[in-house]
Amino acid sequence: MPLFGLKFGKKKLKEEERHLQANNRDFNLEFEYANNSIKTSKYNFFTFLPLNLFEQFQRIANAYFLFLLILQLIPQVSSLSWFTTVVPLVLVLTVSGVKDAIDDFNRHKSDNHVNNRPVQVLINGRLKDDKWMNIQVGDIIKLENNNFVTADLLLLSSSEPHSLTYIETAELDGETNLKVKQALTVTAELGLDLQKLSDFNGEVKCEAPNNKLDKFTGTLTLHGEKFALDNEKMLLRGCTIRNTEWCFGLVIYAGPDTKLMQNCGKTTFKRTSIDRLMNVLVLVIFAFLALMCFILAIGNGIWEYDTGYYFQVYLPWADGVSSAPYSGFLMFWSYVIILNTVVPISLYVSVEIIRLGNSFYIDWDRKMYYPLNDTPAQARTTTLNEELGQIKYIFSDKTGTLTQNIMAFNKCSINGKSYGEVYDLAGQRTEITEHTEKVDFSYNQLADPKFVFYDHSLVEAVKLDDAATHRFFRLLSLCHTVMPEEKKEGNLVYQAQSPDEGALVTAARNFGFVFRARTPETITVVEMGETKVYELLAILDFNNVRKRMSVIVRSPEGDLTLYCKGADTIVYELLDSSCGPLKDETMEHLNEFAGEGLRTLVLAYKNLPEDYFEEWHQRHHEASTALDGREEKLSELYEEIEKDLMLLGATAIEDKLQDGVPQTIETLAKAHIKIWVLTGDKQETAVNIGYSCNMLHDDMKDVFIIEGNTSEAVLDELRSARKKMKPDSFLDSDEINIKFENPSTKSRILPEEQANGVYGLVINGHSLAYALEGNMELELVRTACMCKVVICCRVTPLQKAQVVELVKKYKKAVTLAIGDGANDVSMIKTAHIGVGISGQEGMQAVLSSDFSFAQFRYLQRLLLVHGRWSYIRMCKFLRYFFYKNFAFTLVHFWYGFFSGFSAQTVYDQWFITLYNLVYTSLPVLGMSLFDQDVDDRWSMQFPHLYEPGQQNLYFNKIEFVKCVLHGTYSSLILFFIPYGAMYDTVRSDGKAIADYQSFALMAQTCLLIVVSVQIGLDTAYWTAVNQFFIWGSLSVYFAIIFTMYSDGMYLIFTASFPFIGTARNTLSQPNVWLAIFLSIILCVLPVVGGRFLKAQLMPTVSDKVLRKIRAAKKRPPPPLPKTRLRRTSTRRSGYAFSHQHGFGALIMSGRNMRPKLPFTTTGTFSPNSEKNRHK
């Protein structure tokens, strides 16, 4: 086993090319390729203790307290008992260690769950059940329908015709539409024959492991012949096998070498900005402590030289001290021990407790609980809570995060009439709710029970045999590339390349036009109970330029018809001039649909003359078999026949957003949080969602599209966008230009730049690849950060992480990444805060996240309520903690000047031990766990309250300096007022009370009451717990001092309790209480006055909002009318085809068809046939 989990010895050479042989483990083991086991854990049983302690002592404060403990064990310099340091130090190390152990145990569980998944591997001609982690490069494995792909495989053969395999890649790129992979013909012949597969000894040479999901190059050598390999023949880990009974694959990359794991990024130790600031401040405090100790040590040396040397009979020097300088040297270390309370170890204990408590609030929040799948919110990391209150940039996935990944047929326009809205008896449009009556499709036995529609008039139009309506749904049932699956009679399942197509074909199915089956030459449709078989003559396939697809079919009656559907802007150019009035009516409906964020599509048809089609079909055949310019020739033929179309209408599909997404984005935008969407989806799909989410809107000055195919083109597009937003940014006098012209500048942080309006930016994945290179990244981050919304589409998982890293590098801002799939893991790990949505794409994102919940809308509550409260509480805690400890510790410093710099403590040793652990710990914890300036309702209603956290206004270096000055001022009052009150003072009976013990008691009583009053001033939200902690702590103090300073305690433990009778003698004097009262007034009055004047003369954003809230509480506003959130837009949304180019040709070739499909060859099943009619 490697020592501490670290491997020593020969460093593995970087792999340049992969060379492997199928079914030959001995050959492949020579190359030391990684096996299929993955490891995300940090420790094992033996390495946990040494590694964890090593990590913990890298924290400066822990190392400092260990050093203090060693000092306290040296008698010559020890001025306090060793247990005052060792007990809290062990407590801190134990709490942190247990937390780390639990986190790592969960990682081990996750790793074991994945590594122990079962898989069938081919060994010696037999299939053997094995675990994922035992799979080696070069193994041949068998996968079945709905299996996860074990490793990156070369597809050898499958159950489907021509060895096609259907996969879902949602884990990789967020797309749920099926993709098709096809094996080489030479390996497809292996089929299911285990002997042939065992004898297969092909050699593969391919590229080294990399993170490019869409590229693969290699060669297969078999029987002396070479065959080219590309990405279309690869099954990647993270995919799921669909609609394929079985397939065999050859393992090319395993475990950490797979493209999924290469895209996952490294797990980094995340620390909050406050943690990093505290490390800096601790170093500053150490320097301040050393300065104070040095001053006091010099003072001791001078005093011993001038005075103490002559008083050795009365005050003898300690053993071994022979000179004043050596005495000063020892006093330096003694004062280090006494003054160490400027950084007490209880600070770190308290911080951990506060973070843990605020994490529990997230876990317990019932308003973030999702009852549909019984998912509560979860704080998976307890160290980042306050960072949630400082988020400036949110990076969000689209599919499954903003959307439900469900397409719904929402509305349509047929022959100039709009369907989909619901009207009441008065003819007024009503909002659709869960109580609205749904259309009953029970009359149609083949209807999809999940399909929901509310407008009954459309069903009536279908039942009345309206010709236009029938033709509309006939088009939807014929013009598509959907594959039907009917394993049981009447139980239809559609496998669509695009979820849009699935929604449209399902709509036609429910309205009585059921797409039942297809062969390469026919399409079978059940029309209103009557089965019809259409002859499929041509599919005019979709591509990104055409933005439409058409089919040419011959009906059973012999009619030739071209049916076309596509983006409205394209299809409108192809319509016949006679469609004028209908075009205008349909356009109004299109604008209305697009205004609601729906994805629109225009439908048209054309009757074809037989003789023209025969001639065109001959030319089409010639073009499709041409060797040169095939695509151009086909495109010209498509353009020729798709002319003079007759308009049928339009469809409107809703890419269903998760509940509350537009409102959440709107609220977060008001809090000045910038939202970037990083998605693997197509540009058009992503932009549509941008509009429907209210991220993009027509009020924006411009939405820039970056889609250059070269580095120069991308640079020009970015610069022209920046020039439009801020022309001054190109001047030599621009601050950023000056900064980056000077190469000696160390800081890469860019200041915020304001654009001259509201802009959006959309950038494609291939353009982003250029923009992330070298000097281009600065141009990208400057341009993008000026925009209110940025959408990156067709991006790989690694590009998502690179974009987040770019913003972290150049902007002094806290970032949050949110996603729900394995393709979001690297982004979630890279951002300061990672949020996982437990959604439809598995649990990988949740397992890698810091916080998780079920719905995107909970993000606003996580940030605006929990995040903001956590940040405010932590800042208040730190300000108060540093204040009370400086006030406590500096009294020792002033006392040194009056005690011969002898390292004598002002306070009783028991008070020093209990001050941070008992007397002041609970009140500050009470405030840090329960305090809130406003409740959750007002926090959500006034998002502007979030801004101070983004600007880090509540705790920074300036605030720390204020705490030090405040503590220094209080320490002066707390030393000199008691000192003056005690100086030459006598009791009412004439006895003197000016002794050390009475002064110590008076000083510590003043201190405790002052810090208790101060926490009362800092507390904004009073609870019974706060009251109990503050009054209880004071009561405990007085109970303890009267007990410890009693005669009985002195008689039992004489050496430990020397302050006999001090409490009752001192606290019975009126002048002592007068001095205490005076100290309180002098300490508190400047604070109260300063806060009042600041709120009146220089109010912050929070002060202004709090005034509004106080006014609103006095006059509660009337309830806002419930309005349906609509987006008014003139922008039309093109149909977002997601299926692969060329899929139509695949259907026509018949290569993806099974030889026989049940219930599809007779064409006689009808819901209205005798045997299916209800009796």
mmCIF file of N, CA and C in Angstrom, residues 983-1025:
data_model
loop_
_atom_site.group_PDB
_atom_site.id
_atom_site.type_symbol
_atom_site.label_atom_id
_atom_site.label_comp_id
_atom_site.label_asym_id
_atom_site.label_seq_id
_atom_site.Cartn_x
_atom_site.Cartn_y
_atom_site.Cartn_z
ATOM 1 N N TYR A 983 -8.072 53.983 43.159
ATOM 2 C CA TYR A 983 -6.837 54.631 43.611
ATOM 3 C C TYR A 983 -7.081 55.423 44.906
ATOM 4 N N ASP A 984 -6.336 55.091 45.962
ATOM 5 C CA ASP A 984 -6.443 55.764 47.278
ATOM 6 C C ASP A 984 -7.880 55.838 47.774
ATOM 7 N N THR A 985 -8.656 54.788 47.571
ATOM 8 C CA THR A 985 -10.069 54.794 47.971
ATOM 9 C C THR A 985 -10.232 53.995 49.252
ATOM 10 N N VAL A 986 -11.165 54.469 50.108
ATOM 11 C CA VAL A 986 -11.472 53.723 51.343
ATOM 12 C C VAL A 986 -12.954 53.385 51.360
ATOM 13 N N ARG A 987 -13.298 52.365 52.121
ATOM 14 C CA ARG A 987 -14.690 51.971 52.267
ATOM 15 C C ARG A 987 -15.412 52.952 53.169
ATOM 16 N N SER A 988 -16.695 52.801 53.319
ATOM 17 C CA SER A 988 -17.488 53.699 54.182
ATOM 18 C C SER A 988 -17.104 53.566 55.648
ATOM 19 N N ASP A 989 -16.528 52.378 55.988
ATOM 20 C CA ASP A 989 -16.089 52.214 57.384
ATOM 21 C C ASP A 989 -14.638 52.600 57.575
ATOM 22 N N GLY A 990 -14.010 53.204 56.554
ATOM 23 C CA GLY A 990 -12.658 53.718 56.666
ATOM 24 C C GLY A 990 -11.574 52.745 56.276
ATOM 25 N N LYS A 991 -11.950 51.507 55.964
ATOM 26 C CA LYS A 991 -10.935 50.521 55.570
ATOM 27 C C LYS A 991 -10.608 50.675 54.075
ATOM 28 N N ALA A 992 -9.354 50.414 53.714
ATOM 29 C CA ALA A 992 -8.905 50.571 52.326
ATOM 30 C C ALA A 992 -9.414 49.402 51.466
ATOM 31 N N ILE A 993 -9.769 49.710 50.207
ATOM 32 C CA ILE A 993 -10.154 48.636 49.261
ATOM 33 C C ILE A 993 -9.271 48.677 48.011
ATOM 34 N N ALA A 994 -8.211 49.504 48.096
ATOM 35 C CA ALA A 994 -7.338 49.655 46.923
ATOM 36 C C ALA A 994 -6.311 48.521 46.875
ATOM 37 N N ASP A 995 -6.791 47.286 46.787
ATOM 38 C CA ASP A 995 -5.874 46.141 46.667
ATOM 39 C C ASP A 995 -6.028 45.502 45.290
ATOM 40 N N TYR A 996 -5.069 44.662 44.920
ATOM 41 C CA TYR A 996 -5.044 44.036 43.589
ATOM 42 C C TYR A 996 -6.303 43.208 43.329
ATOM 43 N N GLN A 997 -6.720 42.444 44.336
ATOM 44 C CA GLN A 997 -7.842 41.537 44.125
ATOM 45 C C GLN A 997 -9.149 42.304 43.900
ATOM 46 N N SER A 998 -9.360 43.376 44.648
ATOM 47 C CA SER A 998 -10.572 44.183 44.453
ATOM 48 C C SER A 998 -10.564 44.854 43.086
ATOM 49 N N PHE A 999 -9.372 45.346 42.672
ATOM 50 C CA PHE A 999 -9.252 45.976 41.358
ATOM 51 C C PHE A 999 -9.543 44.949 40.244
ATOM 52 N N ALA A 1000 -8.997 43.738 40.394
ATOM 53 C CA ALA A 1000 -9.204 42.681 39.383
ATOM 54 C C ALA A 1000 -10.686 42.352 39.260
ATOM 55 N N LEU A 1001 -11.356 42.234 40.409
ATOM 56 C CA LEU A 1001 -12.780 41.901 40.383
ATOM 57 C C LEU A 1001 -13.595 43.018 39.731
ATOM 58 N N MET A 1002 -13.258 44.250 40.068
ATOM 59 C CA MET A 1002 -14.002 45.382 39.519
ATOM 60 C C MET A 1002 -13.785 45.477 37.998
ATOM 61 N N ALA A 1003 -12.532 45.288 37.545
ATOM 62 C CA ALA A 1003 -12.219 45.378 36.113
ATOM 63 C C ALA A 1003 -12.956 44.286 35.331
ATOM 64 N N GLN A 1004 -12.947 43.054 35.855
ATOM 65 C CA GLN A 1004 -13.584 41.969 35.101
ATOM 66 C C GLN A 1004 -15.112 42.093 35.121
ATOM 67 N N THR A 1005 -15.669 42.654 36.207
ATOM 68 C CA THR A 1005 -17.127 42.863 36.257
ATOM 69 C C THR A 1005 -17.532 43.944 35.253
ATOM 70 N N CYS A 1006 -16.760 45.042 35.231
ATOM 71 C CA CYS A 1006 -17.020 46.099 34.222
ATOM 72 C C CYS A 1006 -16.977 45.523 32.816
ATOM 73 N N LEU A 1007 -15.922 44.746 32.536
ATOM 74 C CA LEU A 1007 -15.741 44.161 31.203
ATOM 75 C C LEU A 1007 -16.943 43.304 30.803
ATOM 76 N N LEU A 1008 -17.361 42.412 31.693
ATOM 77 C CA LEU A 1008 -18.421 41.471 31.342
ATOM 78 C C LEU A 1008 -19.747 42.189 31.109
ATOM 79 N N ILE A 1009 -20.045 43.183 31.951
ATOM 80 C CA ILE A 1009 -21.312 43.902 31.772
ATOM 81 C C ILE A 1009 -21.278 44.727 30.480
ATOM 82 N N VAL A 1010 -20.128 45.348 30.170
ATOM 83 C CA VAL A 1010 -20.007 46.156 28.955
ATOM 84 C C VAL A 1010 -20.185 45.290 27.714
ATOM 85 N N VAL A 1011 -19.531 44.123 27.636
ATOM 86 C CA VAL A 1011 -19.654 43.293 26.444
ATOM 87 C C VAL A 1011 -21.066 42.702 26.341
ATOM 88 N N SER A 1012 -21.735 42.514 27.499
ATOM 89 C CA SER A 1012 -23.124 42.024 27.461
ATOM 90 C C SER A 1012 -24.062 43.097 26.917
ATOM 91 N N VAL A 1013 -23.841 44.346 27.325
ATOM 92 C CA VAL A 1013 -24.652 45.446 26.791
ATOM 93 C C VAL A 1013 -24.383 45.614 25.298
ATOM 94 N N GLN A 1014 -23.116 45.455 24.893
ATOM 95 C CA GLN A 1014 -22.756 45.597 23.485
ATOM 96 C C GLN A 1014 -23.462 44.550 22.622
ATOM 97 N N ILE A 1015 -23.546 43.313 23.116
ATOM 98 C CA ILE A 1015 -24.231 42.290 22.303
ATOM 99 C C ILE A 1015 -25.730 42.559 22.260
ATOM 100 N N GLY A 1016 -26.251 43.188 23.331
ATOM 101 C CA GLY A 1016 -27.654 43.601 23.291
ATOM 102 C C GLY A 1016 -27.902 44.630 22.200
ATOM 103 N N LEU A 1017 -26.948 45.559 22.023
ATOM 104 C CA LEU A 1017 -27.066 46.563 20.958
ATOM 105 C C LEU A 1017 -26.935 45.929 19.572
ATOM 106 N N ASP A 1018 -26.115 44.894 19.455
ATOM 107 C CA ASP A 1018 -25.893 44.247 18.153
ATOM 108 C C ASP A 1018 -27.041 43.333 17.753
ATOM 109 N N THR A 1019 -27.847 42.887 18.715
ATOM 110 C CA THR A 1019 -28.923 41.938 18.420
ATOM 111 C C THR A 1019 -30.121 42.670 17.824
ATOM 112 N N ALA A 1020 -30.544 42.227 16.639
ATOM 113 C CA ALA A 1020 -31.681 42.867 15.956
ATOM 114 C C ALA A 1020 -32.969 42.089 16.171
ATOM 115 N N TYR A 1021 -32.849 40.812 16.478
ATOM 116 C CA TYR A 1021 -34.032 39.952 16.583
ATOM 117 C C TYR A 1021 -33.960 39.217 17.921
ATOM 118 N N TRP A 1022 -34.820 39.647 18.846
ATOM 119 C CA TRP A 1022 -34.764 39.097 20.201
ATOM 120 C C TRP A 1022 -35.670 37.874 20.319
ATOM 121 N N THR A 1023 -35.103 36.821 20.892
ATOM 122 C CA THR A 1023 -35.886 35.622 21.201
ATOM 123 C C THR A 1023 -35.700 35.300 22.680
ATOM 124 N N ALA A 1024 -36.495 34.374 23.158
ATOM 125 C CA ALA A 1024 -36.363 33.945 24.556
ATOM 126 C C ALA A 1024 -34.979 33.350 24.785
ATOM 127 N N VAL A 1025 -34.431 32.714 23.774
ATOM 128 C CA VAL A 1025 -33.106 32.093 23.907
ATOM 129 C C VAL A 1025 -32.036 33.166 24.101
#
